[in-house]
PDB file of C-alpha atoms in Angstrom:
ATOM      1  CA  MET P  21       0.000   0.000   0.000  1.00 42.00           C
ATOM      2  CA  LYS P  22       2.849   2.412   0.827  1.00 41.00           C
ATOM      3  CA  LYS P  23       4.380   1.906  -2.621  1.00 41.00           C
ATOM      4  CA  LEU P  24       1.031   2.564  -4.295  1.00 37.00           C
ATOM      5  CA  ILE P  25       0.549   5.836  -2.380  1.00 35.00           C
ATOM      6  CA  ILE P  26       4.038   7.045  -3.377  1.00 33.00           C
ATOM      7  CA  THR P  27       3.379   6.180  -7.015  1.00 35.00           C
ATOM      8  CA  LEU P  28       0.136   8.152  -7.040  1.00 31.00           C
ATOM      9  CA  LEU P  29       1.333  11.227  -5.163  1.00 32.00           C
ATOM     10  CA  ILE P  30       4.787  11.880  -6.592  1.00 33.00           C
ATOM     11  CA  PRO P  31       3.678  12.815 -10.144  1.00 35.00           C
ATOM     12  CA  PHE P  32       1.898  15.821  -8.712  1.00 31.00           C
ATOM     13  CA  CYS P  33       5.292  17.102  -7.579  1.00 37.00           C
ATOM     14  CA  GLY P  34       6.573  16.969 -11.111  1.00 37.00           C
ATOM     15  CA  TYR P  35       8.357  13.608 -10.924  1.00 32.00           C
ATOM     16  CA  ALA P  36       7.628  10.024 -11.900  1.00 34.00           C
ATOM     17  CA  VAL P  37       9.272   7.256  -9.821  1.00 31.00           C
ATOM     18  CA  THR P  38       9.265   3.549  -9.320  1.00 34.00           C
ATOM     19  CA  ALA P  39      10.954   1.503  -6.639  1.00 36.00           C
ATOM     20  CA  GLN P  40      13.816   0.654  -9.049  1.00 42.00           C
ATOM     21  CA  THR P  41      14.601   4.131 -10.668  1.00 40.00           C
ATOM     22  CA  LYS P  42      15.873   7.524  -9.570  1.00 46.00           C
ATOM     23  CA  ARG P  43      13.691  10.550  -9.786  1.00 52.00           C
ATOM     24  CA  LYS P  44      13.765  12.272 -13.227  1.00 52.00           C
ATOM     25  CA  PRO P  45      12.139  15.470 -14.351  1.00 55.00           C
ATOM     26  CA  ALA P  46       8.911  14.818 -16.224  1.00 55.00           C
ATOM     27  CA  ALA P  47       8.628  16.136 -19.764  1.00 55.00           C
ATOM     28  CA  LYS P  48       7.053  19.550 -19.741  1.00 58.00           C
ATOM     29  CA  LYS P  49       3.824  19.828 -21.629  1.00 58.00           C
ATOM     30  CA  ALA P  50       3.377  22.701 -24.045  1.00 56.00           C
ATOM     31  CA  PRO P  51       1.073  25.279 -22.543  1.00 57.00           C
ATOM     32  CA  LEU P  52      -2.371  25.343 -24.040  1.00 56.00           C
ATOM     33  CA  LYS P  53      -2.883  28.289 -26.341  1.00 55.00           C
ATOM     34  CA  SER P  54      -5.751  30.390 -25.270  1.00 55.00           C
ATOM     35  CA  ALA P  55      -8.007  31.717 -27.973  1.00 59.00           C
ATOM     36  CA  ALA P  56      -7.269  35.323 -28.899  1.00 60.00           C
ATOM     37  CA  ALA P  57      -9.632  37.655 -27.201  1.00 65.00           C
ATOM     38  CA  PRO P  58     -11.947  39.392 -29.663  1.00 72.00           C
ATOM     39  CA  ALA P  59     -11.099  43.015 -30.335  1.00 78.00           C
ATOM     40  CA  ARG P  60     -13.272  45.346 -28.313  1.00 86.00           C
ATOM     41  CA  MET P  61     -14.094  48.909 -29.216  1.00 90.00           C
ATOM     42  CA  THR P  62     -15.117  50.829 -26.140  1.00 92.00           C
ATOM     43  CA  SER P  63     -14.394  54.373 -27.288  1.00 94.00           C
ATOM     44  CA  LEU P  64     -14.481  56.576 -30.366  1.00 96.00           C
ATOM     45  CA  ALA P  65     -10.681  56.324 -30.585  1.00 94.00           C
ATOM     46  CA  ASP P  66     -10.986  52.524 -30.674  1.00 94.00           C
ATOM     47  CA  SER P  67     -13.528  52.618 -33.484  1.00 95.00           C
ATOM     48  CA  ALA P  68     -11.541  55.174 -35.465  1.00 95.00           C
ATOM     49  CA  SER P  69      -8.321  53.174 -34.999  1.00 94.00           C
ATOM     50  CA  TYR P  70      -9.956  50.098 -36.473  1.00 94.00           C
ATOM     51  CA  ALA P  71     -11.483  52.193 -39.267  1.00 96.00           C
ATOM     52  CA  PHE P  72      -8.037  53.570 -40.142  1.00 95.00           C
ATOM     53  CA  GLY P  73      -6.714  50.021 -40.399  1.00 94.00           C
ATOM     54  CA  ILE P  74      -9.573  48.867 -42.610  1.00 95.00           C
ATOM     55  CA  SER P  75      -9.277  51.914 -44.852  1.00 96.00           C
ATOM     56  CA  MET P  76      -5.498  51.576 -45.187  1.00 95.00           C
ATOM     57  CA  GLY P  77      -5.648  47.841 -45.809  1.00 95.00           C
ATOM     58  CA  SER P  78      -8.436  48.103 -48.386  1.00 96.00           C
ATOM     59  CA  GLY P  79      -6.594  50.829 -50.271  1.00 95.00           C
ATOM     60  CA  LEU P  80      -3.321  48.906 -50.354  1.00 94.00           C
ATOM     61  CA  LYS P  81      -5.097  45.703 -51.401  1.00 94.00           C
ATOM     62  CA  THR P  82      -6.841  47.550 -54.224  1.00 92.00           C
ATOM     63  CA  ASN P  83      -3.417  48.670 -55.451  1.00 88.00           C
ATOM     64  CA  GLY P  84      -2.192  45.088 -55.687  1.00 90.00           C
ATOM     65  CA  LEU P  85      -0.672  44.346 -52.283  1.00 92.00           C
ATOM     66  CA  LYS P  86      -1.493  40.883 -50.977  1.00 92.00           C
ATOM     67  CA  THR P  87       0.245  40.961 -47.608  1.00 93.00           C
ATOM     68  CA  LEU P  88       2.600  43.025 -45.441  1.00 95.00           C
ATOM     69  CA  ASN P  89       4.855  42.503 -42.452  1.00 96.00           C
ATOM     70  CA  TYR P  90       2.202  43.545 -39.954  1.00 94.00           C
ATOM     71  CA  ASP P  91       4.624  43.737 -37.022  1.00 95.00           C
ATOM     72  CA  LEU P  92       6.782  46.298 -38.851  1.00 96.00           C
ATOM     73  CA  LEU P  93       3.692  48.126 -40.075  1.00 95.00           C
ATOM     74  CA  ILE P  94       2.533  48.576 -36.481  1.00 95.00           C
ATOM     75  CA  LYS P  95       6.061  49.548 -35.410  1.00 96.00           C
ATOM     76  CA  GLY P  96       6.127  52.226 -38.107  1.00 96.00           C
ATOM     77  CA  LEU P  97       2.828  53.619 -36.846  1.00 95.00           C
ATOM     78  CA  LYS P  98       4.022  53.618 -33.241  1.00 95.00           C
ATOM     79  CA  ASP P  99       7.360  55.208 -34.119  1.00 95.00           C
ATOM     80  CA  ALA P 100       5.608  57.997 -35.999  1.00 95.00           C
ATOM     81  CA  PHE P 101       3.130  58.712 -33.189  1.00 95.00           C
ATOM     82  CA  GLN P 102       5.708  58.439 -30.425  1.00 96.00           C
ATOM     83  CA  GLY P 103       8.337  60.545 -32.173  1.00 95.00           C
ATOM     84  CA  GLN P 104      10.887  57.727 -32.345  1.00 95.00           C
ATOM     85  CA  THR P 105      13.781  57.839 -34.805  1.00 96.00           C
ATOM     86  CA  PRO P 106      12.539  55.917 -37.866  1.00 95.00           C
ATOM     87  CA  LEU P 107      14.426  52.882 -39.132  1.00 96.00           C
ATOM     88  CA  LEU P 108      14.348  54.378 -42.652  1.00 96.00           C
ATOM     89  CA  ASN P 109      14.849  57.999 -43.648  1.00 96.00           C
ATOM     90  CA  GLU P 110      12.270  59.642 -45.886  1.00 95.00           C
ATOM     91  CA  GLN P 111      14.194  58.985 -49.097  1.00 97.00           C
ATOM     92  CA  ALA P 112      14.746  55.303 -48.314  1.00 97.00           C
ATOM     93  CA  ALA P 113      11.115  54.903 -47.228  1.00 97.00           C
ATOM     94  CA  GLN P 114       9.780  56.395 -50.467  1.00 96.00           C
ATOM     95  CA  LYS P 115      12.149  54.225 -52.499  1.00 96.00           C
ATOM     96  CA  ALA P 116      11.019  51.070 -50.694  1.00 97.00           C
ATOM     97  CA  ILE P 117       7.356  51.860 -51.360  1.00 95.00           C
ATOM     98  CA  GLY P 118       8.029  52.787 -54.980  1.00 93.00           C
ATOM     99  CA  ASP P 119      10.122  49.685 -55.653  1.00 94.00           C
ATOM    100  CA  LEU P 120       7.478  47.413 -54.125  1.00 95.00           C
ATOM    101  CA  PHE P 121       4.674  48.838 -56.240  1.00 91.00           C
ATOM    102  CA  LYS P 122       6.915  48.746 -59.316  1.00 90.00           C
ATOM    103  CA  ILE P 123       7.398  45.008 -58.825  1.00 93.00           C
ATOM    104  CA  ILE P 124       3.668  44.480 -58.278  1.00 92.00           C
ATOM    105  CA  THR P 125       2.769  46.430 -61.419  1.00 90.00           C
ATOM    106  CA  MET P 126       5.443  44.699 -63.513  1.00 91.00           C
ATOM    107  CA  GLU P 127       4.130  41.283 -62.448  1.00 93.00           C
ATOM    108  CA  LYS P 128       0.606  42.320 -63.414  1.00 92.00           C
ATOM    109  CA  TYR P 129       1.677  43.484 -66.871  1.00 94.00           C
ATOM    110  CA  ALA P 130       4.281  40.763 -67.485  1.00 96.00           C
ATOM    111  CA  PRO P 131       2.351  39.203 -70.422  1.00 96.00           C
ATOM    112  CA  GLN P 132       2.054  42.605 -72.114  1.00 95.00           C
ATOM    113  CA  ILE P 133       5.759  43.353 -71.568  1.00 96.00           C
ATOM    114  CA  ALA P 134       6.719  39.994 -73.095  1.00 97.00           C
ATOM    115  CA  LYS P 135       4.415  40.522 -76.072  1.00 97.00           C
ATOM    116  CA  GLU P 136       5.868  43.960 -76.822  1.00 97.00           C
ATOM    117  CA  LYS P 137       9.434  42.663 -76.433  1.00 97.00           C
ATOM    118  CA  ASN P 138       8.745  39.888 -78.934  1.00 98.00           C
ATOM    119  CA  PHE P 139       7.192  42.373 -81.341  1.00 98.00           C
ATOM    120  CA  LEU P 140      10.193  44.703 -81.232  1.00 98.00           C
ATOM    121  CA  GLU P 141      12.611  41.827 -81.754  1.00 97.00           C
ATOM    122  CA  GLY P 142      10.649  40.657 -84.780  1.00 97.00           C
ATOM    123  CA  ASN P 143      10.129  44.181 -86.071  1.00 98.00           C
ATOM    124  CA  LEU P 144      13.857  44.784 -86.193  1.00 96.00           C
ATOM    125  CA  LYS P 145      14.207  41.989 -88.752  1.00 95.00           C
ATOM    126  CA  GLN P 146      12.372  44.108 -91.326  1.00 95.00           C
ATOM    127  CA  THR P 147      14.823  45.709 -93.746  1.00 93.00           C
ATOM    128  CA  ASN P 148      13.293  49.190 -93.516  1.00 96.00           C
ATOM    129  CA  VAL P 149      13.319  49.327 -89.696  1.00 98.00           C
ATOM    130  CA  LYS P 150      16.235  51.076 -87.994  1.00 98.00           C
ATOM    131  CA  GLN P 151      17.093  51.152 -84.307  1.00 98.00           C
ATOM    132  CA  THR P 152      19.041  53.664 -82.228  1.00 98.00           C
ATOM    133  CA  ALA P 153      21.337  52.814 -79.312  1.00 97.00           C
ATOM    134  CA  SER P 154      18.528  53.561 -76.847  1.00 98.00           C
ATOM    135  CA  GLY P 155      16.196  50.996 -78.430  1.00 98.00           C
ATOM    136  CA  LEU P 156      14.015  53.441 -80.389  1.00 98.00           C
ATOM    137  CA  GLN P 157      12.897  51.882 -83.674  1.00 98.00           C
ATOM    138  CA  TYR P 158      11.744  53.873 -86.697  1.00 98.00           C
ATOM    139  CA  ILE P 159      10.836  53.745 -90.359  1.00 98.00           C
ATOM    140  CA  VAL P 160      11.451  56.661 -92.723  1.00 98.00           C
ATOM    141  CA  ILE P 161       8.173  56.948 -94.642  1.00 98.00           C
ATOM    142  CA  THR P 162       9.039  60.236 -96.348  1.00 98.00           C
ATOM    143  CA  PRO P 163      12.504  61.824 -96.143  1.00 96.00           C
ATOM    144  CA  GLY P 164      12.797  65.559 -95.557  1.00 95.00           C
ATOM    145  CA  GLU P 165      15.267  68.301 -96.266  1.00 93.00           C
ATOM    146  CA  GLY P 166      16.916  70.976 -94.193  1.00 93.00           C
ATOM    147  CA  PRO P 167      18.234  71.259 -90.651  1.00 95.00           C
ATOM    148  CA  LYS P 168      17.255  68.898 -87.885  1.00 97.00           C
ATOM    149  CA  PRO P 169      15.984  70.381 -84.614  1.00 97.00           C
ATOM    150  CA  THR P 170      17.950  70.425 -81.385  1.00 97.00           C
ATOM    151  CA  ALA P 171      16.537  69.504 -77.974  1.00 96.00           C
ATOM    152  CA  THR P 172      15.889  73.168 -77.183  1.00 95.00           C
ATOM    153  CA  ASP P 173      13.969  73.917 -80.396  1.00 97.00           C
ATOM    154  CA  ASN P 174      10.220  74.240 -80.703  1.00 97.00           C
ATOM    155  CA  VAL P 175       8.645  72.341 -83.592  1.00 98.00           C
ATOM    156  CA  LEU P 176       5.322  71.990 -85.409  1.00 98.00           C
ATOM    157  CA  VAL P 177       4.161  68.443 -86.178  1.00 98.00           C
ATOM    158  CA  ASN P 178       1.171  66.334 -87.082  1.00 98.00           C
ATOM    159  CA  TYR P 179       0.934  62.887 -85.568  1.00 98.00           C
ATOM    160  CA  LYS P 180      -1.153  59.818 -84.789  1.00 98.00           C
ATOM    161  CA  GLY P 181      -0.498  57.538 -81.806  1.00 98.00           C
ATOM    162  CA  THR P 182      -1.600  53.930 -81.347  1.00 98.00           C
ATOM    163  CA  LEU P 183      -0.962  51.019 -78.993  1.00 98.00           C
ATOM    164  CA  LEU P 184       0.437  47.706 -80.160  1.00 97.00           C
ATOM    165  CA  ASP P 185      -3.079  46.335 -80.670  1.00 96.00           C
ATOM    166  CA  GLY P 186      -3.840  49.194 -83.077  1.00 96.00           C
ATOM    167  CA  LYS P 187      -6.020  51.179 -80.687  1.00 97.00           C
ATOM    168  CA  GLN P 188      -5.621  54.900 -81.390  1.00 97.00           C
ATOM    169  CA  PHE P 189      -5.235  57.082 -78.317  1.00 97.00           C
ATOM    170  CA  ASP P 190      -4.415  60.465 -79.874  1.00 96.00           C
ATOM    171  CA  SER P 191      -4.285  62.246 -83.227  1.00 97.00           C
ATOM    172  CA  SER P 192      -3.659  65.827 -84.261  1.00 97.00           C
ATOM    173  CA  TYR P 193      -5.183  64.940 -87.624  1.00 97.00           C
ATOM    174  CA  ASP P 194      -8.517  64.237 -85.944  1.00 97.00           C
ATOM    175  CA  ARG P 195      -8.310  67.571 -84.134  1.00 95.00           C
ATOM    176  CA  LYS P 196      -7.376  69.241 -87.445  1.00 96.00           C
ATOM    177  CA  GLU P 197      -4.678  71.179 -85.619  1.00 96.00           C
ATOM    178  CA  PRO P 198      -0.895  70.529 -85.677  1.00 97.00           C
ATOM    179  CA  LEU P 199       0.952  70.349 -82.381  1.00 97.00           C
ATOM    180  CA  SER P 200       3.524  72.992 -81.455  1.00 97.00           C
ATOM    181  CA  ILE P 201       5.853  71.550 -78.839  1.00 96.00           C
ATOM    182  CA  ALA P 202       9.342  71.934 -77.368  1.00 97.00           C
ATOM    183  CA  VAL P 203      11.506  68.972 -78.360  1.00 98.00           C
ATOM    184  CA  ASN P 204      12.709  68.443 -74.782  1.00 96.00           C
ATOM    185  CA  ARG P 205       9.223  68.615 -73.242  1.00 96.00           C
ATOM    186  CA  VAL P 206       7.918  65.285 -74.548  1.00 97.00           C
ATOM    187  CA  ILE P 207       8.552  61.612 -73.778  1.00 98.00           C
ATOM    188  CA  PRO P 208      12.173  60.477 -74.357  1.00 98.00           C
ATOM    189  CA  GLY P 209      11.251  58.539 -77.507  1.00 98.00           C
ATOM    190  CA  TRP P 210       9.841  61.679 -79.079  1.00 98.00           C
ATOM    191  CA  THR P 211      12.744  63.874 -77.967  1.00 98.00           C
ATOM    192  CA  GLU P 212      15.174  61.496 -79.627  1.00 98.00           C
ATOM    193  CA  GLY P 213      13.041  60.789 -82.681  1.00 98.00           C
ATOM    194  CA  LEU P 214      12.257  64.397 -83.542  1.00 98.00           C
ATOM    195  CA  GLN P 215      15.967  65.183 -83.692  1.00 98.00           C
ATOM    196  CA  LEU P 216      16.329  62.601 -86.469  1.00 98.00           C
ATOM    197  CA  MET P 217      13.819  64.414 -88.681  1.00 98.00           C
ATOM    198  CA  SER P 218      13.974  67.339 -91.093  1.00 97.00           C
ATOM    199  CA  PRO P 219      11.101  69.557 -92.260  1.00 97.00           C
ATOM    200  CA  GLY P 220       8.848  67.736 -94.718  1.00 97.00           C
ATOM    201  CA  SER P 221       9.712  64.264 -93.430  1.00 98.00           C
ATOM    202  CA  LYS P 222       7.348  61.634 -92.069  1.00 98.00           C
ATOM    203  CA  TYR P 223       8.542  58.862 -89.759  1.00 98.00           C
ATOM    204  CA  LYS P 224       6.940  55.942 -87.975  1.00 98.00           C
ATOM    205  CA  PHE P 225       8.296  55.406 -84.458  1.00 98.00           C
ATOM    206  CA  PHE P 226       8.106  52.256 -82.342  1.00 98.00           C
ATOM    207  CA  ILE P 227       8.786  53.465 -78.819  1.00 98.00           C
ATOM    208  CA  PRO P 228       9.525  50.892 -76.061  1.00 98.00           C
ATOM    209  CA  TYR P 229       7.829  51.576 -72.747  1.00 97.00           C
ATOM    210  CA  GLN P 230      11.185  52.607 -71.228  1.00 97.00           C
ATOM    211  CA  LEU P 231      11.241  55.563 -73.666  1.00 98.00           C
ATOM    212  CA  ALA P 232       7.541  56.314 -73.242  1.00 98.00           C
ATOM    213  CA  TYR P 233       5.689  56.510 -69.911  1.00 97.00           C
ATOM    214  CA  GLY P 234       7.461  53.556 -68.281  1.00 94.00           C
ATOM    215  CA  GLU P 235       5.580  51.881 -65.460  1.00 90.00           C
ATOM    216  CA  ARG P 236       3.100  54.750 -65.214  1.00 90.00           C
ATOM    217  CA  PRO P 237      -0.220  54.965 -67.068  1.00 93.00           C
ATOM    218  CA  ALA P 238      -0.998  58.021 -69.179  1.00 95.00           C
ATOM    219  CA  GLY P 239      -4.621  58.924 -68.717  1.00 91.00           C
ATOM    220  CA  LYS P 240      -7.230  56.224 -69.307  1.00 91.00           C
ATOM    221  CA  GLU P 241      -6.006  55.264 -72.765  1.00 94.00           C
ATOM    222  CA  ILE P 242      -2.394  54.207 -72.130  1.00 97.00           C
ATOM    223  CA  PRO P 243      -1.788  51.429 -69.558  1.00 95.00           C
ATOM    224  CA  PRO P 244       1.507  51.046 -67.686  1.00 94.00           C
ATOM    225  CA  TYR P 245       4.388  49.422 -69.589  1.00 96.00           C
ATOM    226  CA  SER P 246       2.916  50.352 -72.966  1.00 97.00           C
ATOM    227  CA  MET P 247       4.964  50.453 -76.135  1.00 98.00           C
ATOM    228  CA  LEU P 248       3.709  53.324 -78.305  1.00 98.00           C
ATOM    229  CA  ILE P 249       3.585  53.583 -82.094  1.00 98.00           C
ATOM    230  CA  PHE P 250       3.536  57.033 -83.676  1.00 98.00           C
ATOM    231  CA  GLU P 251       3.349  58.328 -87.203  1.00 98.00           C
ATOM    232  CA  VAL P 252       4.877  61.810 -87.092  1.00 98.00           C
ATOM    233  CA  GLU P 253       4.855  64.380 -89.876  1.00 98.00           C
ATOM    234  CA  PHE P 254       7.493  67.058 -89.278  1.00 98.00           C
ATOM    235  CA  LEU P 255       6.175  70.416 -90.555  1.00 97.00           C
ATOM    236  CA  LYS P 256       8.761  72.952 -89.444  1.00 96.00           C
ATOM    237  CA  ILE P 257      11.076  74.269 -86.747  1.00 96.00           C
ATOM    238  CA  ASN P 258       9.258  77.212 -85.241  1.00 94.00           C
ATOM    239  CA  GLY P 259      11.078  80.513 -85.595  1.00 84.00           C
ATOM    240  CA  LYS P 260      13.455  79.226 -88.280  1.00 75.00           C
TER     241      LYS P 260
END
């Protein structure tokens, strides 16, 4: 009976014994996880705090974000409110946000980017297509005569712009009014292309997205990462 009593009582002290073995520590059981207490909103500040989170999260999700490091997100909020020295300066913070959204947007438009890349590679095989060092491709439809403009000149042109699928997004011909523009105040593909032209010439430009609007959309007609195709008729260099 004495042995039985010892066997029953000792485990409650954290040990298991028998008459033949020394006392050994019992394996510790993992503590039971208690269910997370539901969030309670007992004040206007509580309700507004939750509303801020919902609004922020919904906006970021709409812009393509699927998840974040929530611990660091909360730390950033606390550091800002408590006046702590941030882990990133303003420039690094803006770069991190910009780079993240650039990756998200590029992933979304990856099929379009690949399609345009394939088109440009195939287009270059045509005998009448020329390419500059920057990647700008062009066809001389009608040659011109006279001086070529510089980057600081102002020129008068007619033009029509389309996407790769043929959708037209702009045309001075439709407006029945030529465009007067500074050569260095347009997208890089235009700035470079206009300086190849002389008055009276007409060129067709195939402008990779890097020389157009890049990862940014342009209005409702031009999505991000869009290659642009322009037919440009060079009328004159203004003031010359």
